[in-house]
Coordinates of C-alpha atoms and ligand atoms in Angstrom, one line a residue:
M1 CA 0.0 -0.3 0.3
N2 CA 1.3 3.7 -1.1
I3 CA 0.7 6.3 1.2
V4 CA 1.2 9.5 2.1
L5 CA 1.5 10.9 5.7
G6 CA 0.7 14.2 6.2
I7 CA 2.6 15.6 9.8
T8 CA 0.9 19.1 10.7
G9 CA 2.4 21.2 13.6
G10 CA 1.2 19.3 16.6
I11 CA 2.8 17.9 19.7
A12 CA 1.5 14.5 18.2
A13 CA 4.1 14.7 15.6
Y14 CA 6.8 13.6 18.0
K15 CA 5.2 10.0 17.9
A16 CA 5.6 10.4 14.1
P17 CA 8.6 8.6 13.4
D18 CA 6.9 5.3 15.7
L19 CA 3.5 5.2 12.9
V20 CA 6.1 5.4 9.9
R21 CA 7.8 2.2 11.3
R22 CA 4.7 0.7 11.9
L23 CA 3.0 1.5 8.6
R24 CA 6.4 -0.2 6.9
E25 CA 6.5 -3.0 9.3
R26 CA 2.7 -3.6 7.5
G27 CA 4.6 -3.3 4.4
A28 CA 3.3 0.1 3.3
E29 CA 5.4 2.9 1.5
V30 CA 5.6 6.1 2.6
Q31 CA 5.7 9.4 1.4
I32 CA 5.5 12.0 4.1
V33 CA 4.6 15.8 3.1
M34 CA 5.4 17.8 6.5
T35 CA 3.6 21.5 6.6
A36 CA 6.3 24.2 7.8
S37 CA 4.9 24.2 11.6
A38 CA 5.5 20.4 11.6
E39 CA 9.5 21.4 11.1
E40 CA 9.7 23.0 15.0
F41 CA 8.4 19.5 16.5
V42 CA 10.0 17.1 14.4
T43 CA 13.2 16.8 12.4
E44 CA 12.6 15.6 8.2
T45 CA 16.6 13.6 8.7
A46 CA 14.7 10.8 11.6
L47 CA 11.4 11.4 10.0
Q48 CA 13.8 10.6 6.4
A49 CA 15.4 7.8 8.0
V50 CA 12.7 5.5 9.5
S51 CA 10.2 6.4 5.7
G52 CA 13.5 5.7 3.4
R53 CA 12.3 8.6 0.8
P54 CA 13.0 12.7 1.1
I55 CA 10.5 14.5 3.1
R56 CA 8.5 16.6 0.8
S57 CA 7.2 19.8 2.2
N58 CA 7.4 23.5 -0.2
L59 CA 4.7 23.0 -3.2
W60 CA 7.2 25.2 -4.7
D61 CA 10.2 23.0 -4.9
K62 CA 11.0 22.4 -7.8
E63 CA 13.6 19.9 -8.2
A64 CA 11.4 17.5 -5.9
E65 CA 8.2 18.5 -8.3
A66 CA 10.2 17.1 -11.3
A67 CA 10.7 13.7 -9.8
M68 CA 7.0 13.1 -8.4
S69 CA 4.9 16.6 -9.2
H70 CA 1.8 16.4 -6.1
I71 CA -0.7 16.1 -8.7
E72 CA 1.6 11.7 -9.4
L73 CA 1.7 11.7 -5.4
A74 CA -2.2 12.4 -5.3
R75 CA -2.4 9.4 -8.0
W76 CA 0.0 7.7 -6.4
A77 CA -1.2 7.2 -3.0
D78 CA -3.6 4.6 -1.9
V79 CA -4.9 6.3 1.1
V80 CA -3.5 10.0 2.5
L81 CA -3.3 9.7 6.1
I82 CA -3.1 12.9 8.1
A83 CA -1.0 12.5 11.6
P84 CA -1.5 14.0 13.5
A85 CA -4.5 16.9 12.0
T86 CA -4.5 20.3 13.7
A87 CA -7.5 21.9 14.0
E88 CA -6.3 24.2 10.9
V89 CA -5.7 21.6 8.6
M90 CA -9.3 20.1 9.2
A91 CA -10.7 23.9 8.5
R92 CA -8.3 24.0 5.4
I93 CA -9.7 21.0 3.2
V94 CA -13.4 21.8 4.0
S95 CA -12.6 25.3 2.8
G96 CA -11.5 23.3 -0.2
A97 CA -8.3 25.7 0.6
A98 CA -4.7 24.1 -0.6
P99 CA -2.2 27.0 0.1
D100 CA 0.0 24.5 0.7
L101 CA 1.5 20.5 -0.6
L102 CA -0.5 18.2 1.9
T103 CA -3.5 20.2 1.5
T104 CA -3.0 20.9 -2.8
I105 CA -3.1 16.7 -2.0
C106 CA -5.9 16.5 -0.4
L107 CA -7.8 17.9 -2.9
A108 CA -6.5 16.4 -5.9
T109 CA -6.7 12.9 -5.1
E110 CA -9.3 10.2 -5.0
A111 CA -8.0 8.1 -2.7
P112 CA -9.4 7.5 0.9
I113 CA -8.0 10.3 3.1
A114 CA -7.4 9.2 6.8
L115 CA -7.2 12.0 10.0
A116 CA -6.1 11.1 13.0
P117 CA -6.8 14.2 15.2
A118 CA -4.6 15.6 17.7
M119 CA -5.6 19.2 20.4
N120 CA -6.2 21.2 23.4
H121 CA -9.6 19.7 24.2
V122 CA -11.3 22.5 24.5
M123 CA -10.1 22.9 21.1
W124 CA -11.1 19.8 19.8
N125 CA -14.7 20.2 21.4
N126 CA -14.7 23.7 20.4
P127 CA -18.6 24.3 17.8
A128 CA -15.6 25.3 15.0
T129 CA -13.5 22.2 15.2
Q130 CA -16.6 19.6 15.6
S131 CA -18.4 21.1 12.5
N132 CA -16.0 20.7 10.3
R133 CA -15.3 16.9 11.4
E134 CA -18.6 16.5 11.2
I135 CA -18.1 17.8 7.6
L136 CA -16.0 16.2 7.1
E137 CA -16.9 12.7 8.0
K138 CA -20.1 13.3 5.6
R139 CA -18.1 13.4 2.8
G140 CA -16.1 10.7 3.6
I141 CA -13.1 11.3 4.7
H142 CA -12.2 9.3 7.8
I143 CA -11.5 10.5 11.1
L144 CA -9.2 8.4 13.8
G145 CA -9.6 9.1 17.2
P146 CA -8.8 10.7 18.7
G147 CA -8.5 9.5 22.4
T148 CA -9.1 10.7 25.8
G149 CA -7.0 11.4 28.5
S150 CA -3.7 13.2 29.6
Q151 CA -2.6 16.3 26.8
A152 CA 0.7 17.2 26.8
C153 CA -0.9 21.0 27.5
G154 CA -1.5 19.2 31.0
E155 CA -5.2 19.7 31.5
T156 CA -6.7 16.1 30.4
G157 CA -9.3 15.6 27.8
A158 CA -10.3 14.0 24.5
G159 CA -7.8 15.3 21.7
R160 CA -4.8 13.2 22.4
M161 CA -4.2 11.3 19.0
L162 CA -4.6 7.6 19.2
E163 CA -1.4 5.4 19.2
P164 CA 0.3 4.9 15.9
E165 CA 0.0 0.7 16.0
T166 CA -4.0 1.8 16.5
I167 CA -3.8 4.3 13.6
A168 CA -1.6 2.3 11.8
A169 CA -4.2 -1.0 11.9
A170 CA -7.1 1.1 11.1
V171 CA -5.6 2.6 8.0
F172 CA -4.9 -1.2 6.7
E173 CA -8.4 -2.3 7.8
L174 CA -9.7 1.1 5.0
G175 CA -7.0 -0.4 2.8
V176 CA -8.8 -3.7 2.2
G177 CA -11.7 -2.6 0.6
K178 CA -9.7 -3.3 -2.3
G179 CA -11.9 -6.3 -3.8
E180 CA -9.4 -8.4 -1.2
G181 CA -11.8 -9.3 2.0
L182 CA -14.0 -12.6 2.2
L183 CA -17.4 -10.3 2.3
E184 CA -16.7 -8.0 -0.7
G185 CA -20.1 -7.5 -2.1
S186 CA -21.9 -8.5 0.8
T187 CA -24.3 -6.4 2.8
V188 CA -24.1 -6.9 6.7
V189 CA -26.0 -4.9 9.6
V190 CA -24.5 -4.8 12.9
T191 CA -26.5 -3.6 16.0
A192 CA -24.5 -2.4 18.4
G193 CA -24.9 -0.2 21.5
P194 CA -27.6 0.1 24.7
T195 CA -31.0 0.8 23.8
R196 CA -33.0 3.5 26.4
E197 CA -36.3 3.6 27.0
P198 CA -37.9 5.9 29.0
I199 CA -39.6 6.5 32.0
D200 CA -40.4 10.7 32.1
P201 CA -38.3 13.1 30.5
V202 CA -35.5 13.0 32.6
R203 CA -35.0 9.2 32.8
Y204 CA -34.4 6.2 31.3
I205 CA -34.4 2.3 31.7
T206 CA -31.0 1.3 30.1
N207 CA -28.5 -2.0 29.8
R208 CA -24.7 -1.3 30.6
S209 CA -23.1 -1.9 27.4
S210 CA -20.5 0.5 25.9
G211 CA -21.0 -0.5 21.8
K212 CA -17.3 -1.7 21.8
M213 CA -18.2 -5.1 20.5
G214 CA -20.7 -4.8 18.0
Y215 CA -18.3 -1.1 17.0
A216 CA -15.4 -3.4 16.7
I217 CA -18.0 -6.2 14.8
A218 CA -19.0 -3.2 12.0
R219 CA -14.7 -2.2 11.1
A220 CA -13.8 -5.9 11.0
A221 CA -16.7 -6.6 8.2
A222 CA -15.8 -3.5 6.9
A223 CA -12.4 -4.3 6.3
Q224 CA -13.6 -7.3 4.9
G225 CA -15.3 -5.7 2.2
A226 CA -18.6 -5.2 2.8
N227 CA -21.2 -2.5 3.2
V228 CA -21.5 -2.0 6.5
V229 CA -24.8 -0.4 8.2
L230 CA -24.5 -0.1 11.6
I231 CA -27.7 0.5 13.7
S232 CA -26.2 1.9 16.9
G233 CA -28.1 2.9 20.6
P234 CA -26.6 5.6 22.4
V235 CA -22.5 5.2 22.7
S236 CA -19.5 7.7 23.3
I237 CA -17.1 6.3 20.3
S238 CA -17.0 7.3 17.1
A239 CA -18.5 5.5 13.3
P240 CA -15.9 3.0 12.6
P241 CA -14.6 3.9 9.0
G242 CA -17.0 3.8 5.8
V243 CA -19.4 2.3 8.2
E244 CA -22.8 3.8 7.5
V245 CA -23.7 4.6 11.0
H246 CA -27.8 4.6 11.7
P247 CA -28.2 6.4 15.8
V248 CA -31.2 5.4 17.7
N249 CA -32.4 5.5 21.3
T250 CA -35.2 3.1 21.7
A251 CA -35.3 -0.7 21.0
Q252 CA -38.8 -0.4 18.9
E253 CA -36.0 2.6 17.1
M254 CA -33.9 -0.1 16.5
F255 CA -36.5 -2.6 15.2
D256 CA -37.3 -0.3 12.6
A257 CA -34.5 0.6 11.7
T258 CA -33.2 -2.7 11.6
H259 CA -36.2 -3.3 9.7
Q260 CA -35.5 -0.9 6.8
H261 CA -32.4 -1.9 6.6
I262 CA -32.9 -5.8 6.2
A263 CA -34.2 -6.2 3.2
N264 CA -30.6 -6.0 1.2
A265 CA -28.4 -7.5 4.0
D266 CA -26.9 -10.9 4.1
I267 CA -25.5 -10.7 7.0
F268 CA -27.4 -9.2 10.6
I269 CA -24.8 -9.6 13.3
A270 CA -27.0 -8.4 16.7
A271 CA -24.3 -6.6 19.0
A272 CA -26.3 -4.4 20.4
A273 CA -27.6 -4.6 24.5
V274 CA -31.2 -3.9 23.4
A275 CA -34.0 -3.3 26.8
D276 CA -36.2 -6.7 27.2
Y277 CA -38.5 -4.3 28.6
R278 CA -39.6 -0.8 28.4
P279 CA -42.6 1.2 30.1
A280 CA -45.5 0.9 29.4
A281 CA -46.3 4.5 29.7
V282 CA -44.1 7.2 29.3
E283 CA -45.2 10.2 31.6
K284 CA -45.4 13.3 30.2
Q285 CA -44.4 15.7 33.5
K286 CA -40.8 14.3 35.5
I287 CA -42.4 12.7 38.1
K288 CA -42.1 13.2 42.0
K289 CA -41.2 11.3 45.2
K290 CA -44.5 11.6 46.6
H291 CA -44.6 8.2 48.5
E292 CA -41.9 5.8 49.9
T293 CA -42.1 3.1 47.4
S294 CA -42.4 3.3 43.8
R295 CA -43.9 0.9 40.6
I296 CA -43.4 1.1 36.9
D297 CA -45.8 -1.0 34.5
L298 CA -43.5 -2.9 32.2
V299 CA -44.3 -4.1 28.9
R300 CA -41.7 -6.2 26.4
C301 CA -39.8 -4.6 23.7
P302 CA -39.5 -6.6 20.1
D303 CA -37.0 -8.6 19.9
I304 CA -35.7 -7.5 17.1
L305 CA -32.9 -10.0 16.2
A306 CA -36.0 -13.8 16.8
S307 CA -38.0 -11.0 14.4
V308 CA -34.9 -11.0 11.9
A309 CA -34.6 -14.7 11.9
A310 CA -38.5 -14.8 11.7
L311 CA -38.3 -13.6 8.5
P312 CA -39.5 -15.7 5.3
R313 CA -36.5 -14.9 3.2
P314 CA -34.0 -14.0 6.3
P315 CA -30.5 -13.2 6.7
F316 CA -27.5 -15.3 7.7
T317 CA -28.0 -14.4 11.6
V318 CA -25.9 -13.7 14.2
G319 CA -26.7 -13.0 17.9
F320 CA -25.6 -13.0 21.3
A321 CA -25.3 -14.0 24.0
A322 CA -23.4 -12.5 27.3
E323 CA -24.8 -14.9 30.4
T324 CA -23.1 -14.5 34.0
E325 CA -23.6 -18.8 34.0
K326 CA -24.4 -21.3 32.3
V327 CA -23.2 -19.4 29.6
E328 CA -23.1 -22.1 27.1
D329 CA -26.8 -23.6 27.9
Y330 CA -28.4 -20.3 27.7
A331 CA -26.8 -19.5 24.2
R332 CA -27.7 -22.5 23.0
L333 CA -31.5 -22.4 23.6
K334 CA -31.3 -18.9 22.3
L335 CA -30.1 -20.0 19.5
S336 CA -32.7 -22.9 18.6
A337 CA -35.2 -20.8 20.8
K338 CA -34.6 -18.2 17.7
K339 CA -34.2 -20.2 14.6
L340 CA -30.2 -18.6 14.1
N341 CA -27.0 -19.9 12.5
M342 CA -24.6 -18.4 14.9
I343 CA -24.9 -17.7 18.4
I344 CA -21.8 -16.0 19.8
A345 CA -21.7 -16.3 24.0
N346 CA -19.8 -14.7 26.6
Q347 CA -19.6 -14.3 30.2
V348 CA -20.2 -11.2 31.3
G349 CA -18.7 -9.6 34.5
D350 CA -15.6 -9.7 36.6
D351 CA -13.5 -7.7 33.9
L352 CA -15.0 -9.3 31.0
G353 CA -18.0 -8.5 28.7
F354 CA -19.2 -5.2 29.1
D355 CA -17.1 -1.7 29.0
H356 CA -13.8 -3.5 29.2
D357 CA -11.4 -3.3 25.9
D358 CA -10.6 -7.2 26.2
N359 CA -13.9 -9.9 25.7
A360 CA -13.5 -13.7 25.9
A361 CA -15.8 -16.1 23.6
S362 CA -17.5 -19.2 22.7
V363 CA -19.3 -19.4 18.9
L364 CA -22.0 -22.2 18.7
W365 CA -23.8 -23.7 15.8
N366 CA -25.9 -26.6 14.7
N367 CA -23.4 -29.5 16.6
G368 CA -20.8 -27.2 16.0
R369 CA -18.9 -25.0 18.2
K370 CA -15.0 -22.5 18.6
D371 CA -13.7 -20.9 21.1
F372 CA -12.2 -17.5 21.0
P373 CA -9.4 -17.1 24.1
K374 CA -9.8 -13.4 25.7
A375 CA -8.1 -10.8 23.3
A376 CA -8.8 -6.9 22.6
K377 CA -12.4 -7.2 21.5
S378 CA -10.3 -5.7 17.8
D379 CA -8.6 -8.6 17.2
L380 CA -12.2 -11.2 18.8
A381 CA -13.9 -9.2 16.2
R382 CA -11.1 -10.0 13.3
D383 CA -11.2 -14.0 14.3
L384 CA -15.0 -14.1 15.0
V385 CA -16.1 -12.0 11.2
E386 CA -14.0 -13.9 9.4
L387 CA -15.8 -17.4 11.4
I388 CA -18.9 -15.7 10.3
A389 CA -18.0 -14.9 6.5
E390 CA -16.9 -18.7 6.1
H391 CA -20.2 -20.2 7.6
F392 CA -22.5 -17.4 5.3
H393 CA -20.1 -18.4 1.4
A394 CA -20.7 -22.2 3.3
S395 CA -24.7 -22.0 3.6
R396 CA -24.8 -19.3 0.0
G397 CA -22.8 -22.4 -1.7
A398 CA -25.4 -24.9 -0.8
D399 CA -28.1 -23.1 -2.4
T400 CA -31.5 -24.0 -1.6
E401 CA -31.6 -25.7 0.8
P402 CA -32.8 -24.8 4.4
R403 CA -30.3 -23.3 6.3
L404 CA -30.4 -24.9 9.5
T405 CA -30.2 -27.6 7.7
V406 CA -27.4 -26.6 5.6
I407 CA -25.2 -25.6 8.0
S408 CA -25.5 -29.2 10.5
N409 CA -25.2 -31.4 6.8
K410 CA -21.7 -29.0 6.4
D411 CA -20.5 -29.5 10.5
Ligands
C5P25 O1 -32.8 -12.9 24.6 P1 -31.4 -12.2 24.9 O2 -31.4 -10.9 25.1 O3 -30.2 -12.5 25.2 O4 -30.9 -12.6 23.3 C1 -29.3 -11.6 22.9 C2 -29.3 -11.3 21.7 O5 -30.9 -11.6 20.7 C3 -29.0 -10.3 21.4 O6 -27.9 -10.9 20.1 C4 -29.1 -9.4 20.9 O7 -28.6 -8.3 20.5 C5 -30.9 -9.6 20.2 N1 -32.5 -8.7 20.9 C6 -32.6 -8.1 20.7 N2 -33.7 -7.0 20.5 C7 -34.2 -8.0 21.8 C8 -33.4 -8.2 22.4 C9 -32.7 -8.9 22.2 O8 -31.9 -7.9 19.0 N3 -35.1 -7.3 22.1

């Protein structure tokens, strides 16, 4: 993969040599394009040594332009990555201004563009920056991060550049969607995150779910070349690159959004922690504390997963079973009761499952199973998607046979 790596003037530029090494370890050719202010934070000498190519920075450098003009560079790139990306470069790309080599390449390239923002948290949260982020995302530019934590300025908040390893992995996921993925040409619908069932205007019932697993699954499916539609409950993580996200709040909204998109789906993966019950009535005004005890009548929410599996021509349907006990027994019951192709069972509690970065899982299907040991959710998601893709293709290969028979014949 040919990567144009743009480095702009933020303190996180000191991590750029490490990022170059991570990209090159994965086999990428990296051409660095620095802005003038980036040179304040990292030296050309270091970057040239790790990239093995002369650094480009000046749009008017006749010698460099003669060797490879800015237009040729824009065509050469399979991906243009800017890391760190300052608020300034985001604003320039939004406006279409191209006063330097890097922004000129951004205008002239047809390759995917990815930005890893890095700035003080107040700058990141500034409405101007947030509006620029929104515009860039709408234009299909991938925003990687930023992360949250302590910042070079001594404050804490959102705005830290993601770690070089995370950025490199994300960039390679963008690159796979070029005809090499296991799910090329397939449409995958994923549900993720919790739902919120309102009690009154200020209160709701919800589930403990960060959405991390569902988002990792969506990202991994996109990396395998699938068109991914992500129906997401309220979460605080950003959309995976290239994935179409539909935000919802309640189980009913998640049900409606899923059924709006399911007709074209080849695979449905239900990773959301959907509320099983919602208040029978939503109070119009905030409930006051008049009595010592109180009661809320609940009614069942629609089961999205079961409803998709019960469609006349269902997609390949995969559910999750997050359980605190008898994990496999409950998961097998759900596999058959909901008529699923596969179920991903995981123990929740202690340091696994909800809101953690790691997870372990067992995947069960009729007459078969595969165990995945504890791993980062991103790695687990990649392995799960590979297994799902393999079984999906096997079921498709077996033509018009009923799905569940196909699975049991194969396995
Ligand atoms: O029945 P249970 O809630 O334990 O099943 C879990 C699986 O069903 C998960 O895949 C979850 O996303 C899905 N589910 C759903 N709609 C519901 C409840 C659960 O899609 N109302």
